[in-house]
CSV table of C-alpha atoms and ligand atoms in Angstrom, one decimal:
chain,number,residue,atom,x,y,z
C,161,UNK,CA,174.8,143.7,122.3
C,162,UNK,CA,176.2,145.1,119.1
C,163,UNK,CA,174.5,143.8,116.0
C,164,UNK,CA,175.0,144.7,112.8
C,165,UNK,CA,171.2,143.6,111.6
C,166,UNK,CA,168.3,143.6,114.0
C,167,UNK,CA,165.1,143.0,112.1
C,168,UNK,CA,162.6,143.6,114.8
C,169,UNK,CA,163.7,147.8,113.6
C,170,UNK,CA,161.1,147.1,110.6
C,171,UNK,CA,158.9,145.8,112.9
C,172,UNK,CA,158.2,148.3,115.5
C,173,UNK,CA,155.4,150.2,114.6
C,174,UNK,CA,152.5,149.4,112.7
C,175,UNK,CA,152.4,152.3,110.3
C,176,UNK,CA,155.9,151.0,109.4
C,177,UNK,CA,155.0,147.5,109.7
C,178,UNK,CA,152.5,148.4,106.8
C,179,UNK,CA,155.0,150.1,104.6
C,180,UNK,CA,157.1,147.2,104.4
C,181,UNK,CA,154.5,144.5,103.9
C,182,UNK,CA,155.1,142.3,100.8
C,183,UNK,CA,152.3,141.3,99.8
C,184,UNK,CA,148.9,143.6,99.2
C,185,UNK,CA,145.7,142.9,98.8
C,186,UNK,CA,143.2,143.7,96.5
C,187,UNK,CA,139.3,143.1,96.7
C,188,UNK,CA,139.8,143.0,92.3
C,189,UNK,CA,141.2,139.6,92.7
C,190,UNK,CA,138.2,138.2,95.0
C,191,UNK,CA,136.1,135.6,92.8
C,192,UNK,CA,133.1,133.8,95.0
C,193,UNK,CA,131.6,130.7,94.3
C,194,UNK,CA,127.9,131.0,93.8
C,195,UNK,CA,125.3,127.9,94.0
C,196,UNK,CA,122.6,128.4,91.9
C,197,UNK,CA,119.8,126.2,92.0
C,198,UNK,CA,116.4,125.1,90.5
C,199,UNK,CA,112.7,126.7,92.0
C,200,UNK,CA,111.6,129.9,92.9
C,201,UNK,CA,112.2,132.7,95.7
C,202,UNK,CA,115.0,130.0,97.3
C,203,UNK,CA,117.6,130.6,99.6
C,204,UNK,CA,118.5,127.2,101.0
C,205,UNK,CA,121.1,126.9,103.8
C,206,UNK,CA,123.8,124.5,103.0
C,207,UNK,CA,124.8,122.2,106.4
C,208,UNK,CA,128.0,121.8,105.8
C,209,UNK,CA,129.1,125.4,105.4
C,210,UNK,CA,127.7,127.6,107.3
C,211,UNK,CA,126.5,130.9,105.5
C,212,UNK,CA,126.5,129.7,102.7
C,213,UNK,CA,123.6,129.2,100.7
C,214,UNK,CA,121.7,127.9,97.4
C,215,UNK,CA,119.4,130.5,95.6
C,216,UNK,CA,117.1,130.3,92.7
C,217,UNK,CA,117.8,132.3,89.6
C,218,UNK,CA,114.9,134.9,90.8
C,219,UNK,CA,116.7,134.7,94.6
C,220,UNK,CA,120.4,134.8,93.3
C,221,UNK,CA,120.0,139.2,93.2
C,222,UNK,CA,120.4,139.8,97.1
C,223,UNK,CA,123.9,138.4,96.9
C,224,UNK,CA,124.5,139.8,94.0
C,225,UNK,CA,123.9,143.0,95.0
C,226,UNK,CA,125.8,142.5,98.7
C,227,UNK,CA,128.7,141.4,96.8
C,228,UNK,CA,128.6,144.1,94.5
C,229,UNK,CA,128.1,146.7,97.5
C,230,UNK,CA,131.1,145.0,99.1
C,231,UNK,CA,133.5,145.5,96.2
C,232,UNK,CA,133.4,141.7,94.9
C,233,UNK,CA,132.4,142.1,91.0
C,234,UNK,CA,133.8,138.7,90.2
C,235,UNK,CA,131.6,135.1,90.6
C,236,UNK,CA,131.8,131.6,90.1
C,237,UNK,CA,128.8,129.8,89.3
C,238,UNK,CA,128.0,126.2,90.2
C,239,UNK,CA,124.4,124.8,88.5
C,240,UNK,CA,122.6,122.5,91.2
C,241,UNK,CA,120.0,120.6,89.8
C,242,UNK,CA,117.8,117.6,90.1
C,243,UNK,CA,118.0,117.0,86.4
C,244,UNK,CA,120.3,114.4,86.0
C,245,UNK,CA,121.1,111.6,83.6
C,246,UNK,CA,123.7,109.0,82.6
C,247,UNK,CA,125.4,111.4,80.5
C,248,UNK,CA,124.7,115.0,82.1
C,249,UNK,CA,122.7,116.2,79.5
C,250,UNK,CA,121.1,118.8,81.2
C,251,UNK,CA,124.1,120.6,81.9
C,252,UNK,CA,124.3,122.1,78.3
C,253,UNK,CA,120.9,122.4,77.7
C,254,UNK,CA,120.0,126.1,76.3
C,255,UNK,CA,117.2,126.1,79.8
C,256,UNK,CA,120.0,124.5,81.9
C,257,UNK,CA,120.1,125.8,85.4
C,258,UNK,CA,123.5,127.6,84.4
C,259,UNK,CA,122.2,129.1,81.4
C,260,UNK,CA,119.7,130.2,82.9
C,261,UNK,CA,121.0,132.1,85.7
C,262,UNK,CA,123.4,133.6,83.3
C,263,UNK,CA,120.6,135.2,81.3
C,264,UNK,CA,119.1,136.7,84.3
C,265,UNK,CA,122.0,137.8,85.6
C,266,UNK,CA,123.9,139.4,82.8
C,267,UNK,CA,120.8,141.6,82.4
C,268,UNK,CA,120.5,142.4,85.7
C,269,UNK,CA,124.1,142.6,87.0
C,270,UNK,CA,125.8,144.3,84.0
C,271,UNK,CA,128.6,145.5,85.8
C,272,UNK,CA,129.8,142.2,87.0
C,273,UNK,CA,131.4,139.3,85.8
C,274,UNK,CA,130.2,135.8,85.5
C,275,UNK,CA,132.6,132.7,85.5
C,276,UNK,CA,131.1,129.5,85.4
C,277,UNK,CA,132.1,125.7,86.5
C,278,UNK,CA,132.6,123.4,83.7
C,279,UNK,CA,132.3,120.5,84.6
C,280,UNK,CA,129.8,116.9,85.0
C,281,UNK,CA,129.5,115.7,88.7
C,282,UNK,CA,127.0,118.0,89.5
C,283,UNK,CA,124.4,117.1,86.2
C,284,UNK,CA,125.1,113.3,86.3
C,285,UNK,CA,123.0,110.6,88.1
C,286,UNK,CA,126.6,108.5,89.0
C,287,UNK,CA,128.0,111.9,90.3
C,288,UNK,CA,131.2,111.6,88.4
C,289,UNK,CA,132.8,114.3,86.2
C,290,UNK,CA,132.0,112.4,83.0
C,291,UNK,CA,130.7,110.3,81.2
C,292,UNK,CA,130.9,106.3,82.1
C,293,UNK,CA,132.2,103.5,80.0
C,294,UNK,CA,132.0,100.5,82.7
C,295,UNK,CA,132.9,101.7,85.8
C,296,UNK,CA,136.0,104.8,84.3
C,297,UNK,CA,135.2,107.7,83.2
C,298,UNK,CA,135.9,107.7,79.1
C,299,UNK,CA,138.1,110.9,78.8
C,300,UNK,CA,137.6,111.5,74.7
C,301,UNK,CA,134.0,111.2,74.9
C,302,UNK,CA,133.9,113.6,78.0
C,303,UNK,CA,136.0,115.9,76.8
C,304,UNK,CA,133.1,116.7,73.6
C,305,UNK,CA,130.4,117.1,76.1
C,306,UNK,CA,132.6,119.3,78.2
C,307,UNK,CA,133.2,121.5,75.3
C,308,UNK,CA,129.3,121.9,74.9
C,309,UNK,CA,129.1,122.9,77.9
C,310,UNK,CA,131.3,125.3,77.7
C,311,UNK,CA,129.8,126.8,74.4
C,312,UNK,CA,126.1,126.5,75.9
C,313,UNK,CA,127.6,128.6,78.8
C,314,UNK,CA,129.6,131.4,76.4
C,315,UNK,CA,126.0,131.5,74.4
C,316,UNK,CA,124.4,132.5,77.7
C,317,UNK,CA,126.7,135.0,78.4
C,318,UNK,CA,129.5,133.6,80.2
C,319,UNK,CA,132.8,136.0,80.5
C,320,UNK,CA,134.6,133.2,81.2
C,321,UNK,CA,134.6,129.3,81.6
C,322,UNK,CA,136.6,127.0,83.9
C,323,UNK,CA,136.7,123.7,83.3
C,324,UNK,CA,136.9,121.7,86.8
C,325,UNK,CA,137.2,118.0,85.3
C,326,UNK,CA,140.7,116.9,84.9
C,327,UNK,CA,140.2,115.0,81.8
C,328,UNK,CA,143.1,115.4,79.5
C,329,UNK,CA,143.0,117.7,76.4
C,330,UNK,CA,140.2,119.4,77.6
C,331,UNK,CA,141.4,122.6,77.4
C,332,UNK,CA,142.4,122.6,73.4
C,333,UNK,CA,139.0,121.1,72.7
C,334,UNK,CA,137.4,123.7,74.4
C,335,UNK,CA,139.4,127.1,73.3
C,336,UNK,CA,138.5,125.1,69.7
C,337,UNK,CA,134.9,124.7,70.4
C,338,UNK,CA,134.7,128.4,72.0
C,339,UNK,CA,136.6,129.3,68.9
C,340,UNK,CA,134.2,127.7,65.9
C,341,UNK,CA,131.5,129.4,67.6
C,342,UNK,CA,132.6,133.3,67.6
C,343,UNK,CA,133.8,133.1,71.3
C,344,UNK,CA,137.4,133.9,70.7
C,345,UNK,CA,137.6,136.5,73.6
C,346,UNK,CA,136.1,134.1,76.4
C,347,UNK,CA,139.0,133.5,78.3
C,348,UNK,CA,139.5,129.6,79.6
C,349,UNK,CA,140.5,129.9,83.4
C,350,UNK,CA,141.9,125.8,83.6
C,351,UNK,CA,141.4,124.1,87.0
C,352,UNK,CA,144.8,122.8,86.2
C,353,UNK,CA,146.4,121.1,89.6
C,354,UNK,CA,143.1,120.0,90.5
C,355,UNK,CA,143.5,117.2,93.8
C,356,UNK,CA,141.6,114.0,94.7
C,357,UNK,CA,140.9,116.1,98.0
C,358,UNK,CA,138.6,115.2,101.3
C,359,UNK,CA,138.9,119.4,101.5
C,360,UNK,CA,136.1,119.0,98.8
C,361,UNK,CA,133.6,117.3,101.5
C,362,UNK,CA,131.0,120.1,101.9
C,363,UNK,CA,131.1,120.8,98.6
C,364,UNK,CA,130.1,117.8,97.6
C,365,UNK,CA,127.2,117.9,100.0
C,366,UNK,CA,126.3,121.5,98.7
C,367,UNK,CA,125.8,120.3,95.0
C,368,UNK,CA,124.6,116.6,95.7
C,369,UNK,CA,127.4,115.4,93.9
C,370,UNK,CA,129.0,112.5,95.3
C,371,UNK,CA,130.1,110.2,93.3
C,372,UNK,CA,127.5,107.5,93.6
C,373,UNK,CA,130.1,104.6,93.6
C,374,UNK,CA,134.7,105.0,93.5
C,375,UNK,CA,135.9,108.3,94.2
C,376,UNK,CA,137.7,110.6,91.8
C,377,UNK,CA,141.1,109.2,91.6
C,378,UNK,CA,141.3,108.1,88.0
C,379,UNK,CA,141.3,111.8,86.9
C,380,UNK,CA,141.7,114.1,90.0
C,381,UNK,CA,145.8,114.1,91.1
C,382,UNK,CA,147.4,112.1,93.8
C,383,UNK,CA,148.1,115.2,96.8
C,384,UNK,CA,151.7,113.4,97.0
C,385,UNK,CA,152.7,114.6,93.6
C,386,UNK,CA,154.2,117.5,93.0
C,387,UNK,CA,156.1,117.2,89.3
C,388,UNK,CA,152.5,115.5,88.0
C,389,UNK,CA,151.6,119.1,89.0
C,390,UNK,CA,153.8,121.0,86.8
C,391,UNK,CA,152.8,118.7,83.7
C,392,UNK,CA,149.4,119.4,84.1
C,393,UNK,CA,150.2,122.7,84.4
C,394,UNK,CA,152.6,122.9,81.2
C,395,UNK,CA,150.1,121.1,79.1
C,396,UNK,CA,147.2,123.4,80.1
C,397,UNK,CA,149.5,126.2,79.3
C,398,UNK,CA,150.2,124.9,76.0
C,399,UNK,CA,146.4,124.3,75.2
C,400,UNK,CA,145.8,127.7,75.7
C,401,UNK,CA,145.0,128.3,79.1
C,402,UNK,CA,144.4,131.9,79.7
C,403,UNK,CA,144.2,131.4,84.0
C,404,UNK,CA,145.6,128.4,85.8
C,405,UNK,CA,144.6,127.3,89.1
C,406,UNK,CA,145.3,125.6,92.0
C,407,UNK,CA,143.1,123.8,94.0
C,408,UNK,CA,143.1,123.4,97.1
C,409,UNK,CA,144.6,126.3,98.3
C,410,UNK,CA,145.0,125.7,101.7
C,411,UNK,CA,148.2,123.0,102.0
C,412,UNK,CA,148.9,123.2,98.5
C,413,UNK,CA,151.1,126.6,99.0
C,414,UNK,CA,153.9,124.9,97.7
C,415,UNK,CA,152.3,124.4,94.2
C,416,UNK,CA,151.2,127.6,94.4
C,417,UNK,CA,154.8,129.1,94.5
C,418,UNK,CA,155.7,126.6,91.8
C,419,UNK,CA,152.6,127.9,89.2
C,420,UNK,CA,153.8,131.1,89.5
C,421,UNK,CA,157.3,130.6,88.9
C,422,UNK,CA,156.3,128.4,86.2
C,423,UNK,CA,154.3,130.2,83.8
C,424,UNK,CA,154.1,133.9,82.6
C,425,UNK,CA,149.8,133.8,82.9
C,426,UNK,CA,147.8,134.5,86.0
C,427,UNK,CA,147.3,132.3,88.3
C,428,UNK,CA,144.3,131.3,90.6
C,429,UNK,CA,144.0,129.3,93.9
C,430,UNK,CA,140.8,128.1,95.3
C,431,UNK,CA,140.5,127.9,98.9
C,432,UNK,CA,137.5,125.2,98.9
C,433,UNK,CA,134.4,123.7,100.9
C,434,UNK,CA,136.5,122.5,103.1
C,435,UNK,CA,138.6,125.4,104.3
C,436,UNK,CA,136.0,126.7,104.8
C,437,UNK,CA,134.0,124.7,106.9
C,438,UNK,CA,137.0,124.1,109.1
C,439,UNK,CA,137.5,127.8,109.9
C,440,UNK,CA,133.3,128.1,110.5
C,441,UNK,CA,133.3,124.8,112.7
C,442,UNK,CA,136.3,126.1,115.0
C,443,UNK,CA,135.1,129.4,115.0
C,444,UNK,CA,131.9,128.3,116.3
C,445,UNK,CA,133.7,126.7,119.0
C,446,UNK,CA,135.6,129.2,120.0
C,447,UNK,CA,138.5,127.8,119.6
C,448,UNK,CA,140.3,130.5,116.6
C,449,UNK,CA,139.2,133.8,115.8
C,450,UNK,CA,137.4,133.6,112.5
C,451,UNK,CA,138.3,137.0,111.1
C,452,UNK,CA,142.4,136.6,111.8
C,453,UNK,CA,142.2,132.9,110.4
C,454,UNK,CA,140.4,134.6,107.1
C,455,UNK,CA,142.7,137.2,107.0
C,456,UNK,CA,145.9,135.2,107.2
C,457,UNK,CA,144.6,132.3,104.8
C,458,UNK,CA,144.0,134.6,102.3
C,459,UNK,CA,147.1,136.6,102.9
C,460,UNK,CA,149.5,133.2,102.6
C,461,UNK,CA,147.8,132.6,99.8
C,462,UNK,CA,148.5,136.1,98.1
C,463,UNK,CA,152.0,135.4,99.3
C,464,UNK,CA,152.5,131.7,98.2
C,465,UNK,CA,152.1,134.0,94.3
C,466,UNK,CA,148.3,133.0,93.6
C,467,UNK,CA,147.1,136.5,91.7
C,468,UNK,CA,143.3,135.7,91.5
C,469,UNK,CA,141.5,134.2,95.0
C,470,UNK,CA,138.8,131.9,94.4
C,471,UNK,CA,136.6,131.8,97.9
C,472,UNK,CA,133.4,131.3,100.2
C,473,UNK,CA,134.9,134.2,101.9
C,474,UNK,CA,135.4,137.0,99.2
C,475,UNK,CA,132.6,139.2,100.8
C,476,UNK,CA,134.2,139.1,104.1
C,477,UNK,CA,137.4,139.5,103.0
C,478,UNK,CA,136.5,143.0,100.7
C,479,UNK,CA,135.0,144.2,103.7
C,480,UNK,CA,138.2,143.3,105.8
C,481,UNK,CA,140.3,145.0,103.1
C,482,UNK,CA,138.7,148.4,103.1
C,483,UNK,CA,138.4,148.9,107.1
C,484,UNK,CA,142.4,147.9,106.7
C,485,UNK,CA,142.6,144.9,108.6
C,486,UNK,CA,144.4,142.8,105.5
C,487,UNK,CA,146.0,144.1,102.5
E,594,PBG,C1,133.3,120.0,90.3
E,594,PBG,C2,133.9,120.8,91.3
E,594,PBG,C3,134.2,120.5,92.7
E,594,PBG,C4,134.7,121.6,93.3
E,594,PBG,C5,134.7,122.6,92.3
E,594,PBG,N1,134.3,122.1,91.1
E,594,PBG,C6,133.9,119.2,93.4
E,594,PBG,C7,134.7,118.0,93.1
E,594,PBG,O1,135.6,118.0,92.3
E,594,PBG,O2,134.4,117.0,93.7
E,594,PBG,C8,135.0,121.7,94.7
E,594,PBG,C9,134.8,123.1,95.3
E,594,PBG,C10,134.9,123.1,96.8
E,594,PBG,O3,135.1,122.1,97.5
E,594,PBG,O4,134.7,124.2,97.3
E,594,PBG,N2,134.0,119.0,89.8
């Protein structure tokens, strides 16, 4: 046949294949999500995502140290505590859970870098990301407590805060907050198109925050919208976001794409709980391989224009990247 284009030519041989690959990957853009938790000596296995686990302050150095021997120098943290209250209190106290990690591990871990969750679901006894007035969360009065938080964090040593939340304006109270108290260069990483998601499941079980009544639809986004996205987004931007995120990752491609495109900052996606369990349960069954299915969600999400990957995953995935199988 004569044809002027064939592009199976680019795709003959794999050293080839490799040269003209789009989209690389670097184990530099990995973040995991760490659960920290209260006690001693703990590593606690969380049901709903296999391999994953909670660890004490004093337990929290074995991953540490894997993930630093596998090339991942970047972590989330999440504070899981039994110390709850009406109004989460406890998650800006100066011996918070948080905090206290933070101390440990800036001292211990110099060479890495600590991100941490900002948000109230996790520290209140209702389980929702703020505080209550009647049954809705009352944004204003969140949004003060949030940027305590966030300061409490910065004063533990924090490199950087991301508020998970949704409420609106938070992201110009807190640069302000972060601001007044000498924390100018802690960069705001903004869960900005943040969805009401059922991908959030396991997580919810890892941290024992469920809301206790409603769900999180009055401040999380509606998964059909995709111009509600880009608002959030453009008002994030223009409170000073220094990151944006995406979150899910998985399914949410699209957005993505559209972050990207949209703003001249980095952007983050967070492939959560749920994308993970999903790929542990089926590979369990035997019914995918796990290490292709890691390989190519990650990769679509490198593709889909996300620069930073927030992930359960981020250890497997440096190791994948160095013996060459993604990137
Ligand atoms: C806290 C928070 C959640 C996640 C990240 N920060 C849970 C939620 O919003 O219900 C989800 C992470 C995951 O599912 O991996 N608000």
């Amino acid at each position: 046949m004569e044809l002027d284009i064939r592009p199976r030519r680019l795709r003959a041989n794999p050293i080839l294949r490799k040269m003209v690959r789009e989209t690389r990957i670097d184990a530099s853009s990995l973040i995991y999500p760490l659960f920290v938790t209260e006690g001693r000596q703990k590593k606690e296995a969380i049901r709903s995502m296999p391999g994953q686990y909670r660890y004490s302050v004093d337990g929290m150095g074995e991953k540490l140290t894997e993930l630093a021997q596998a090339g991942v120098s970047a972590v989330m943290l999440f504070g899981i505590t039994e110390n709850k209250d009406e109004i989460g209190s406890s998650a800006y106290a100066q011996d918070g859970i948080v905090q206290r990690a933070l101390f440990w591990a800036k001292r211990e871990f110099p060479q890495m870098y600590f991100i941490t969750d900002v948000c109230m679901c996790e520290y209140t006894s209702h389980g929702h990301c703020g505080i209550l007035h009647g049954q809705d969360v009352d944004n204003d009065q969140t949004v003060e407590s949030l940027a305590k938080i966030a300061v409490s964090h910065a004063q533990a040593g924090a490199d950087m805060v991301a508020p998970s939340d949704m409420m609106d304006g938070r992201v110009r109270m807190l640069r302000h907050a972060l601001d007044i108290h000498g924390y100018e260069q802690v960069p705001v990483m903004a869960y900005s198109a943040k969805f009401a998601s059922s991908f959030y499941g396991p997580f919810r079980e890892a941290a024992g925050s469920a809301p206790a009544f409603g769900d999180r639809k009055t401040y999380q986004m509606d998964f059909h919208n995709r111009r509600e996205a880009l608002k959030e987004i453009a008002l994030d931007l223009a409170e000073g976001a220094d990151i944006i995120m995406v979150k899910p990752a998985m399914a949410y491609g699209d957005l993505i794409r559209e972050a990207k495109e949209l703003s001249n900052v980095p952007v983050a996606a967070y492939s959560v709980s749920g994308e993970y369990a999903m790929v542990k349960a089926a590979a369990q069954a035997d019914f995918i391989e796990e290490e292709r299915m890691i390989c190519e969600l990650a990769a679509c999400a490198y593709r889909a224009g996300t620069d930073l990957y927030i992930t359960y995953f981020a250890q497997e995935l440096a190791g994948y990247i160095k013996e060459g199988k993604i990137g």
